[in-house]
Amino acid sequence: MTLRYGLIGCGMMGQEHIRNIELLDDTQITVVFEPDAQMRANAAKALPNATMVESLDALLTFEALDCLVIVSPNHCHMQQLQQIAAQRALPILCEKPLFTDPADVAQATALAQTYPAPVWVAMEYRYMPPVAALIDQAEDVTGGIKMLTIREHRFPFLPKVGDWNRFNQNSGGTLVEKCCHFFDLMRLILKSDPIRVMASAGQEVNHLDEVYEGRRSDIWDCGYVIVDFASGARAMLELSMFAEGSEYQEEIHAVGPKGKIACNVPGPARFWPAHMASPPVPHVVISPRSPMGPRRIDTPVPETLLAAGDHNGSTFYQHQRFQQVVLQGAQPEVSLTDGIWAVRMGQAAQLSALENRVVEL
C-alpha cells in the first residue's frame, strides 16, 4: 500500500519533510497547501505529481489522502488542528510547538482527549542517533539520573516566510519555539514530570536592529533554565544562538551515582565551513565513576540522511515510525500530551524570565 500524504506548509522545514518522506518506501505526497507563492513554486518543482491547493479546506476534501503533515508557522498549528478535527480527522504528524498562546492549553487538552486518529508531535531530537543512544543507556550507566544538562550553542534564527519567527507573538517565544525539544527530552530521559521552573533569558546579540513593518524583532537569543522534577531529579538548559563557531551544536550530560553519559551532536552539515576538515562525528561518551575509564562510541549518520535535512537524520527516523503508526495501528511515540508538556515548560520558562520568579507547574 502506498501511503498518501497531505502537506500543510512548504517552507524550510516543509522542504525537509518532503525530502525525508521521499526516502521512505511506498509513500507519495499527493496534495499540498502552501499560501506563499515562492514556497508553493518550490514545492511544485519538488513534487511534480502533487496537486497544489489554495486552502486547508480544499486539501481536506482531496480524496487521495491517508495522513497529514503540518509544517505551517507555529501560531497556525492549533487552529489548523481544530479545523482538521471538525472536518476530516486523519492521522497527523504536527510540527512543534503544538500551540503558542497559553490560552490554547485547554483546546490542546481537549484535542488529546477526543481526537479519534493518531497525532504525533514532531520532537525529532529524540531520534538523533547520539541522543537515542544516550536515552537507551542512561539509566544503566548512571544508576538513576540525578542531574541532566542540555546545552545548545548554535546559529541565529534563519529567515522564514514573512519573518514570522522574529516575533514572540508568532513563535511562542524562543523558550517555546526552539527549546520545547529540550524540555521534551528532559521529561523523556528523566521519566518524570516537572514541578517548578526558573529561568533567566533575553535578547542580547541577534536581531537587535531588525524592524519589520515598523515592528522591532523581540525574539530572545540566549538563556538558562533550571527545572525541578517530581522524581527529585534536576535539569538545566543552556542556550546560546550566537555560538555557531562551536564544534558541537548540542551536548547532553546525564549524571547519577554510578557515572555519567554524555552525547555530542554537530550542527547541520551544510553549515560546516569548507576551509575546515570534515564535520565532527556525533558520539556518546560513557564515564563510570569506578573504575574510572571514559569510553567514546561514535554514532555516525548516513550521508543520505545528512543531505536530506538539518537534524542529523532524525527527521527520517521519525517519519519511519510515523509510517508504522498509520499503516500498522501503532501508538505515536510522541503524544499530544508530550507536546502539551513541552509547550507548558517553555511558557513557564518564558514567564519566569520575564517576571524574575520561580514558576510552579
mmCIF file of C-alpha atoms in Angstrom, residues 11-352:
data_model
loop_
_atom_site.group_PDB
_atom_site.id
_atom_site.type_symbol
_atom_site.label_atom_id
_atom_site.label_comp_id
_atom_site.label_asym_id
_atom_site.label_seq_id
_atom_site.Cartn_x
_atom_site.Cartn_y
_atom_site.Cartn_z
ATOM 1 C CA GLY A 11 8.778 26.466 3.967
ATOM 2 C CA MET A 12 12.286 25.457 5.014
ATOM 3 C CA MET A 13 11.146 22.668 7.342
ATOM 4 C CA GLY A 14 8.439 21.609 4.921
ATOM 5 C CA GLN A 15 11.107 21.044 2.278
ATOM 6 C CA GLU A 16 12.999 18.841 4.738
ATOM 7 C CA HIS A 17 9.868 16.780 5.338
ATOM 8 C CA ILE A 18 9.438 16.353 1.576
ATOM 9 C CA ARG A 19 12.984 15.051 1.147
ATOM 10 C CA ASN A 20 12.669 12.588 4.011
ATOM 11 C CA ILE A 21 9.223 11.275 3.075
ATOM 12 C CA GLU A 22 10.590 10.589 -0.400
ATOM 13 C CA LEU A 23 13.336 8.409 1.113
ATOM 14 C CA LEU A 24 10.705 6.048 2.525
ATOM 15 C CA ASP A 25 9.274 3.137 0.563
ATOM 16 C CA ASP A 26 5.636 3.216 -0.572
ATOM 17 C CA THR A 27 4.924 6.895 0.115
ATOM 18 C CA GLN A 28 3.570 9.705 -2.029
ATOM 19 C CA ILE A 29 2.800 13.343 -1.243
ATOM 20 C CA THR A 30 -0.417 13.803 -3.195
ATOM 21 C CA VAL A 31 -1.647 17.257 -2.142
ATOM 22 C CA VAL A 32 -0.036 20.417 -0.777
ATOM 23 C CA PHE A 33 -1.394 23.614 0.779
ATOM 24 C CA GLU A 34 1.157 26.462 0.886
ATOM 25 C CA PRO A 35 -0.101 30.074 0.721
ATOM 26 C CA ASP A 36 3.289 31.664 -0.053
ATOM 27 C CA ALA A 37 3.813 31.837 -3.819
ATOM 28 C CA GLN A 38 7.578 31.204 -3.784
ATOM 29 C CA MET A 39 7.377 28.288 -1.359
ATOM 30 C CA ARG A 40 4.475 26.841 -3.366
ATOM 31 C CA ALA A 41 6.550 27.076 -6.553
ATOM 32 C CA ASN A 42 9.444 25.301 -4.822
ATOM 33 C CA ALA A 43 7.107 22.564 -3.645
ATOM 34 C CA ALA A 44 5.587 22.161 -7.122
ATOM 35 C CA LYS A 45 9.061 21.751 -8.595
ATOM 36 C CA ALA A 46 9.999 19.154 -5.972
ATOM 37 C CA LEU A 47 6.639 17.359 -6.269
ATOM 38 C CA PRO A 48 5.584 17.497 -9.934
ATOM 39 C CA ASN A 49 2.834 14.899 -9.406
ATOM 40 C CA ALA A 50 1.264 16.555 -6.366
ATOM 41 C CA THR A 51 -1.816 18.777 -6.508
ATOM 42 C CA MET A 52 -1.363 22.321 -5.178
ATOM 43 C CA VAL A 53 -4.492 23.689 -3.466
ATOM 44 C CA GLU A 54 -5.449 27.152 -2.258
ATOM 45 C CA SER A 55 -6.767 26.354 1.236
ATOM 46 C CA LEU A 56 -6.777 23.840 4.044
ATOM 47 C CA ASP A 57 -10.436 23.216 3.302
ATOM 48 C CA ALA A 58 -9.544 22.206 -0.262
ATOM 49 C CA LEU A 59 -6.775 19.921 0.975
ATOM 50 C CA LEU A 60 -9.122 18.155 3.395
ATOM 51 C CA THR A 61 -11.616 17.444 0.626
ATOM 52 C CA PHE A 62 -8.937 15.844 -1.569
ATOM 53 C CA GLU A 63 -9.852 12.171 -1.949
ATOM 54 C CA ALA A 64 -6.433 10.502 -2.327
ATOM 55 C CA LEU A 65 -5.252 11.231 1.190
ATOM 56 C CA ASP A 66 -4.314 8.966 4.133
ATOM 57 C CA CYS A 67 -2.469 11.251 6.574
ATOM 58 C CA LEU A 68 -1.328 14.834 7.134
ATOM 59 C CA VAL A 69 1.924 16.613 7.980
ATOM 60 C CA ILE A 70 1.533 20.113 9.462
ATOM 61 C CA VAL A 71 4.573 22.314 8.844
ATOM 62 C CA SER A 72 2.953 25.748 8.958
ATOM 63 C CA PRO A 73 4.174 28.650 11.151
ATOM 64 C CA ASN A 74 3.847 27.955 14.866
ATOM 65 C CA HIS A 75 0.858 30.173 15.553
ATOM 66 C CA CYS A 76 -1.199 28.378 12.888
ATOM 67 C CA HIS A 77 -0.970 24.882 14.364
ATOM 68 C CA MET A 78 -3.822 24.886 16.863
ATOM 69 C CA GLN A 79 -6.370 26.482 14.549
ATOM 70 C CA GLN A 80 -5.460 24.048 11.779
ATOM 71 C CA LEU A 81 -5.675 21.065 14.134
ATOM 72 C CA GLN A 82 -9.134 22.145 15.215
ATOM 73 C CA GLN A 83 -10.288 22.541 11.615
ATOM 74 C CA ILE A 84 -8.963 19.091 10.748
ATOM 75 C CA ALA A 85 -10.712 17.606 13.788
ATOM 76 C CA ALA A 86 -14.002 19.157 12.707
ATOM 77 C CA GLN A 87 -13.718 18.333 9.004
ATOM 78 C CA ARG A 88 -11.682 15.143 8.455
ATOM 79 C CA ALA A 89 -9.843 13.508 11.357
ATOM 80 C CA LEU A 90 -6.892 11.876 9.636
ATOM 81 C CA PRO A 91 -3.630 10.713 11.291
ATOM 82 C CA ILE A 92 -1.346 13.730 11.761
ATOM 83 C CA LEU A 93 2.327 14.467 12.245
ATOM 84 C CA CYS A 94 2.329 18.042 13.585
ATOM 85 C CA GLU A 95 5.485 20.123 13.829
ATOM 86 C CA LYS A 96 6.365 21.580 17.192
ATOM 87 C CA PRO A 97 5.313 23.574 19.109
ATOM 88 C CA LEU A 98 1.784 22.249 19.389
ATOM 89 C CA PHE A 99 0.484 25.731 20.283
ATOM 90 C CA THR A 100 1.861 29.177 21.121
ATOM 91 C CA ASP A 101 -0.808 31.014 23.140
ATOM 92 C CA PRO A 102 -1.060 29.986 26.830
ATOM 93 C CA ALA A 103 -4.834 30.260 26.452
ATOM 94 C CA ASP A 104 -4.736 27.357 23.959
ATOM 95 C CA VAL A 105 -3.777 24.722 26.530
ATOM 96 C CA ALA A 106 -7.464 23.922 27.115
ATOM 97 C CA GLN A 107 -8.056 23.327 23.401
ATOM 98 C CA ALA A 108 -4.926 21.198 23.148
ATOM 99 C CA THR A 109 -6.004 19.110 26.144
ATOM 100 C CA ALA A 110 -9.479 18.638 24.661
ATOM 101 C CA LEU A 111 -7.906 17.565 21.375
ATOM 102 C CA ALA A 112 -5.786 14.973 23.193
ATOM 103 C CA GLN A 113 -8.906 13.562 24.832
ATOM 104 C CA THR A 114 -11.204 13.484 21.826
ATOM 105 C CA TYR A 115 -9.286 13.292 18.524
ATOM 106 C CA PRO A 116 -10.132 9.872 17.060
ATOM 107 C CA ALA A 117 -6.956 9.312 14.998
ATOM 108 C CA PRO A 118 -3.249 9.250 15.950
ATOM 109 C CA VAL A 119 -1.424 12.565 16.340
ATOM 110 C CA TRP A 120 2.388 12.560 16.505
ATOM 111 C CA VAL A 121 4.079 15.781 17.672
ATOM 112 C CA ALA A 122 7.355 16.286 15.795
ATOM 113 C CA MET A 123 10.002 16.133 18.518
ATOM 114 C CA GLU A 124 12.650 14.749 16.194
ATOM 115 C CA TYR A 125 15.586 15.416 18.532
ATOM 116 C CA ARG A 126 14.667 12.152 20.270
ATOM 117 C CA TYR A 127 15.773 10.329 17.129
ATOM 118 C CA MET A 128 19.198 11.846 16.533
ATOM 119 C CA PRO A 129 21.437 8.758 16.761
ATOM 120 C CA PRO A 130 23.668 10.017 19.627
ATOM 121 C CA VAL A 131 20.656 11.271 21.587
ATOM 122 C CA ALA A 132 18.805 7.995 21.036
ATOM 123 C CA ALA A 133 21.884 6.086 22.246
ATOM 124 C CA LEU A 134 22.057 8.247 25.376
ATOM 125 C CA ILE A 135 18.357 7.751 26.098
ATOM 126 C CA ASP A 136 18.721 3.984 25.702
ATOM 127 C CA GLN A 137 21.693 3.639 28.061
ATOM 128 C CA ALA A 138 21.273 6.498 30.543
ATOM 129 C CA GLU A 139 19.568 4.582 33.336
ATOM 130 C CA ASP A 140 22.104 1.737 33.397
ATOM 131 C CA VAL A 141 25.165 3.970 33.070
ATOM 132 C CA THR A 142 24.125 6.478 35.744
ATOM 133 C CA GLY A 143 22.348 4.182 38.164
ATOM 134 C CA GLY A 144 19.444 6.628 38.178
ATOM 135 C CA ILE A 145 19.833 10.165 36.840
ATOM 136 C CA LYS A 146 20.110 12.924 39.426
ATOM 137 C CA MET A 147 21.336 15.739 37.165
ATOM 138 C CA LEU A 148 20.670 16.382 33.483
ATOM 139 C CA THR A 149 22.232 19.213 31.479
ATOM 140 C CA ILE A 150 21.382 20.137 27.899
ATOM 141 C CA ARG A 151 23.433 22.749 26.074
ATOM 142 C CA GLU A 152 22.680 24.138 22.629
ATOM 143 C CA HIS A 153 25.245 26.509 21.155
ATOM 144 C CA ARG A 154 24.112 27.305 17.631
ATOM 145 C CA PHE A 155 23.491 29.800 14.848
ATOM 146 C CA PRO A 156 20.815 32.541 14.957
ATOM 147 C CA PHE A 157 17.258 32.004 13.773
ATOM 148 C CA LEU A 158 17.188 31.604 10.000
ATOM 149 C CA PRO A 159 14.896 33.714 7.786
ATOM 150 C CA LYS A 160 11.369 32.308 7.476
ATOM 151 C CA VAL A 161 8.405 33.161 5.247
ATOM 152 C CA GLY A 162 7.112 36.612 6.192
ATOM 153 C CA ASP A 163 9.720 36.780 9.003
ATOM 154 C CA TRP A 164 7.182 35.214 11.360
ATOM 155 C CA ASN A 165 9.893 33.763 13.606
ATOM 156 C CA ARG A 166 11.207 37.229 14.536
ATOM 157 C CA PHE A 167 8.294 37.826 16.942
ATOM 158 C CA ASN A 168 7.264 36.132 20.183
ATOM 159 C CA GLN A 169 3.617 36.576 19.245
ATOM 160 C CA ASN A 170 4.048 34.202 16.302
ATOM 161 C CA SER A 171 6.630 31.764 17.599
ATOM 162 C CA GLY A 172 5.541 31.459 21.229
ATOM 163 C CA GLY A 173 8.938 32.821 22.271
ATOM 164 C CA THR A 174 12.375 31.230 21.919
ATOM 165 C CA LEU A 175 11.992 29.050 25.004
ATOM 166 C CA VAL A 176 8.882 27.564 23.385
ATOM 167 C CA GLU A 177 9.807 27.649 19.683
ATOM 168 C CA LYS A 178 13.369 26.395 19.972
ATOM 169 C CA CYS A 179 13.555 24.818 23.386
ATOM 170 C CA CYS A 180 10.403 22.701 23.517
ATOM 171 C CA HIS A 181 12.649 19.982 22.010
ATOM 172 C CA PHE A 182 14.847 20.064 25.081
ATOM 173 C CA PHE A 183 12.017 20.163 27.583
ATOM 174 C CA ASP A 184 10.562 17.121 25.832
ATOM 175 C CA LEU A 185 13.929 15.376 26.157
ATOM 176 C CA MET A 186 14.083 16.227 29.863
ATOM 177 C CA ARG A 187 10.744 14.521 30.561
ATOM 178 C CA LEU A 188 11.629 11.556 28.371
ATOM 179 C CA ILE A 189 15.104 10.976 29.823
ATOM 180 C CA LEU A 190 14.112 11.557 33.451
ATOM 181 C CA LYS A 191 10.800 9.664 33.175
ATOM 182 C CA SER A 192 9.167 12.297 35.349
ATOM 183 C CA ASP A 193 7.093 15.467 35.093
ATOM 184 C CA PRO A 194 8.353 18.944 36.067
ATOM 185 C CA ILE A 195 7.110 20.720 39.167
ATOM 186 C CA ARG A 196 8.869 24.099 39.003
ATOM 187 C CA VAL A 197 10.883 26.215 36.554
ATOM 188 C CA MET A 198 13.333 29.087 36.989
ATOM 189 C CA ALA A 199 14.862 30.951 34.046
ATOM 190 C CA SER A 200 16.997 33.895 33.022
ATOM 191 C CA ALA A 201 16.903 34.765 29.319
ATOM 192 C CA GLY A 202 16.761 37.611 26.848
ATOM 193 C CA GLN A 203 17.740 39.180 23.524
ATOM 194 C CA GLU A 204 21.393 40.146 23.757
ATOM 195 C CA VAL A 205 23.091 39.943 20.332
ATOM 196 C CA ASN A 206 20.857 38.833 17.457
ATOM 197 C CA HIS A 207 18.182 40.766 15.544
ATOM 198 C CA LEU A 208 18.577 43.890 17.692
ATOM 199 C CA ASP A 209 18.359 46.251 14.719
ATOM 200 C CA GLU A 210 15.790 44.277 12.701
ATOM 201 C CA VAL A 211 12.487 46.071 12.057
ATOM 202 C CA TYR A 212 9.622 44.576 10.043
ATOM 203 C CA GLU A 213 6.722 46.797 9.003
ATOM 204 C CA GLY A 214 7.521 49.154 11.850
ATOM 205 C CA ARG A 215 7.857 46.415 14.468
ATOM 206 C CA ARG A 216 11.201 45.653 16.089
ATOM 207 C CA SER A 217 12.122 41.992 16.476
ATOM 208 C CA ASP A 218 11.667 40.844 20.070
ATOM 209 C CA ILE A 219 12.851 37.232 19.841
ATOM 210 C CA TRP A 220 15.329 36.080 22.517
ATOM 211 C CA ASP A 221 18.681 34.546 21.649
ATOM 212 C CA CYS A 222 20.065 33.119 24.913
ATOM 213 C CA GLY A 223 19.130 31.870 28.329
ATOM 214 C CA TYR A 224 19.447 29.470 31.233
ATOM 215 C CA VAL A 225 16.574 27.347 32.537
ATOM 216 C CA ILE A 226 16.545 25.163 35.671
ATOM 217 C CA VAL A 227 13.771 22.605 36.095
ATOM 218 C CA ASP A 228 12.913 20.552 39.195
ATOM 219 C CA PHE A 229 11.140 17.244 38.612
ATOM 220 C CA ALA A 230 8.719 15.234 40.723
ATOM 221 C CA SER A 231 11.280 12.405 40.904
ATOM 222 C CA GLY A 232 13.746 14.711 42.677
ATOM 223 C CA ALA A 233 15.993 14.998 39.626
ATOM 224 C CA ARG A 234 17.184 18.397 38.406
ATOM 225 C CA ALA A 235 17.716 19.538 34.851
ATOM 226 C CA MET A 236 19.286 22.590 33.259
ATOM 227 C CA LEU A 237 19.187 24.069 29.771
ATOM 228 C CA GLU A 238 21.819 26.449 28.416
ATOM 229 C CA LEU A 239 21.018 28.149 25.111
ATOM 230 C CA SER A 240 23.135 30.481 23.016
ATOM 231 C CA MET A 241 22.094 31.371 19.484
ATOM 232 C CA PHE A 242 25.258 33.324 18.738
ATOM 233 C CA ALA A 243 27.698 30.428 19.125
ATOM 234 C CA GLU A 244 27.803 28.902 15.644
ATOM 235 C CA GLY A 245 31.593 28.662 15.915
ATOM 236 C CA SER A 246 31.183 25.672 18.226
ATOM 237 C CA GLU A 247 32.421 22.240 17.192
ATOM 238 C CA TYR A 248 29.255 20.622 18.506
ATOM 239 C CA GLN A 249 25.820 22.203 18.500
ATOM 240 C CA GLU A 250 24.118 20.088 21.185
ATOM 241 C CA GLU A 251 25.647 18.484 24.253
ATOM 242 C CA ILE A 252 23.697 16.432 26.786
ATOM 243 C CA HIS A 253 25.078 15.193 30.116
ATOM 244 C CA ALA A 254 23.229 12.812 32.457
ATOM 245 C CA VAL A 255 24.847 12.067 35.834
ATOM 246 C CA GLY A 256 23.944 9.655 38.624
ATOM 247 C CA PRO A 257 25.552 7.705 41.483
ATOM 248 C CA LYS A 258 27.202 5.168 39.136
ATOM 249 C CA GLY A 259 28.539 7.513 36.492
ATOM 250 C CA LYS A 260 27.880 9.844 33.599
ATOM 251 C CA ILE A 261 26.772 9.513 29.998
ATOM 252 C CA ALA A 262 27.105 12.367 27.521
ATOM 253 C CA CYS A 263 26.473 12.896 23.851
ATOM 254 C CA ASN A 264 27.748 15.457 21.358
ATOM 255 C CA VAL A 265 25.807 16.396 18.225
ATOM 256 C CA PRO A 266 27.220 18.576 15.411
ATOM 257 C CA GLY A 267 25.112 21.195 13.696
ATOM 258 C CA PRO A 268 23.823 20.942 10.126
ATOM 259 C CA ALA A 269 26.461 19.583 7.784
ATOM 260 C CA ARG A 270 25.673 22.249 5.179
ATOM 261 C CA PHE A 271 26.837 24.964 7.586
ATOM 262 C CA TRP A 272 30.254 23.379 8.243
ATOM 263 C CA PRO A 273 32.850 25.689 6.640
ATOM 264 C CA ALA A 274 34.579 24.433 3.507
ATOM 265 C CA HIS A 275 38.017 25.574 4.679
ATOM 266 C CA MET A 276 37.941 23.207 7.667
ATOM 267 C CA ALA A 277 38.308 19.438 7.903
ATOM 268 C CA SER A 278 35.297 17.146 7.689
ATOM 269 C CA PRO A 279 32.493 17.856 10.177
ATOM 270 C CA PRO A 280 32.879 16.233 13.601
ATOM 271 C CA VAL A 281 31.345 12.808 14.191
ATOM 272 C CA PRO A 282 28.403 12.598 16.614
ATOM 273 C CA HIS A 283 29.152 10.371 19.555
ATOM 274 C CA VAL A 284 28.360 9.207 23.078
ATOM 275 C CA VAL A 285 30.852 9.159 25.965
ATOM 276 C CA ILE A 286 30.293 6.778 28.895
ATOM 277 C CA SER A 287 32.184 7.729 32.078
ATOM 278 C CA PRO A 288 31.818 5.325 35.018
ATOM 279 C CA ARG A 289 32.896 6.547 38.450
ATOM 280 C CA SER A 290 34.682 3.329 39.361
ATOM 281 C CA PRO A 291 36.784 2.086 37.788
ATOM 282 C CA MET A 292 37.343 5.373 36.006
ATOM 283 C CA GLY A 293 37.661 4.996 32.241
ATOM 284 C CA PRO A 294 35.704 7.158 29.818
ATOM 285 C CA ARG A 295 34.722 5.350 26.632
ATOM 286 C CA ARG A 296 33.664 7.047 23.367
ATOM 287 C CA ILE A 297 31.182 5.428 20.980
ATOM 288 C CA ASP A 298 30.720 7.076 17.584
ATOM 289 C CA THR A 299 27.186 7.256 16.189
ATOM 290 C CA PRO A 300 27.650 8.367 12.565
ATOM 291 C CA VAL A 301 24.685 9.359 10.420
ATOM 292 C CA PRO A 302 24.378 8.094 6.811
ATOM 293 C CA GLU A 303 25.317 10.739 4.251
ATOM 294 C CA THR A 304 21.960 10.338 2.506
ATOM 295 C CA LEU A 305 20.152 11.411 5.663
ATOM 296 C CA LEU A 306 22.533 14.296 6.350
ATOM 297 C CA ALA A 307 21.828 15.580 2.836
ATOM 298 C CA ALA A 308 18.061 15.329 3.389
ATOM 299 C CA GLY A 309 17.874 17.715 6.335
ATOM 300 C CA ASP A 310 19.456 19.667 9.156
ATOM 301 C CA HIS A 311 18.640 17.345 12.070
ATOM 302 C CA ASN A 312 21.211 14.543 11.929
ATOM 303 C CA GLY A 313 18.909 12.049 10.284
ATOM 304 C CA SER A 314 16.225 12.329 12.944
ATOM 305 C CA THR A 315 13.505 13.597 10.585
ATOM 306 C CA PHE A 316 13.821 10.391 8.557
ATOM 307 C CA TYR A 317 13.754 8.115 11.589
ATOM 308 C CA GLN A 318 10.733 9.985 12.919
ATOM 309 C CA HIS A 319 8.894 9.508 9.614
ATOM 310 C CA GLN A 320 9.733 5.796 9.611
ATOM 311 C CA ARG A 321 7.944 5.424 12.931
ATOM 312 C CA PHE A 322 5.037 7.641 11.917
ATOM 313 C CA GLN A 323 4.565 5.475 8.831
ATOM 314 C CA GLN A 324 4.241 2.438 11.122
ATOM 315 C CA VAL A 325 1.676 4.289 13.226
ATOM 316 C CA VAL A 326 -0.527 4.950 10.194
ATOM 317 C CA LEU A 327 -0.114 1.591 8.469
ATOM 318 C CA GLN A 328 0.090 -0.753 11.456
ATOM 319 C CA GLY A 329 -2.012 0.982 14.072
ATOM 320 C CA ALA A 330 0.875 1.594 16.480
ATOM 321 C CA GLN A 331 0.628 4.345 19.075
ATOM 322 C CA PRO A 332 2.523 7.612 18.440
ATOM 323 C CA GLU A 333 5.787 7.706 20.373
ATOM 324 C CA VAL A 334 5.380 11.471 20.892
ATOM 325 C CA SER A 335 1.814 12.081 22.008
ATOM 326 C CA LEU A 336 -0.306 15.200 22.217
ATOM 327 C CA THR A 337 0.254 15.059 25.972
ATOM 328 C CA ASP A 338 4.023 15.148 25.382
ATOM 329 C CA GLY A 339 3.550 18.121 23.068
ATOM 330 C CA ILE A 340 1.446 19.950 25.660
ATOM 331 C CA TRP A 341 4.017 19.402 28.401
ATOM 332 C CA ALA A 342 6.861 20.673 26.207
ATOM 333 C CA VAL A 343 4.990 23.920 25.482
ATOM 334 C CA ARG A 344 3.909 24.381 29.091
ATOM 335 C CA MET A 345 7.519 24.061 30.244
ATOM 336 C CA GLY A 346 8.679 26.579 27.645
ATOM 337 C CA GLN A 347 5.929 29.012 28.559
ATOM 338 C CA ALA A 348 6.771 28.646 32.251
ATOM 339 C CA ALA A 349 10.416 29.433 31.426
ATOM 340 C CA GLN A 350 9.396 32.477 29.379
ATOM 341 C CA LEU A 351 7.239 33.710 32.276
ATOM 342 C CA SER A 352 9.953 33.058 34.856
#
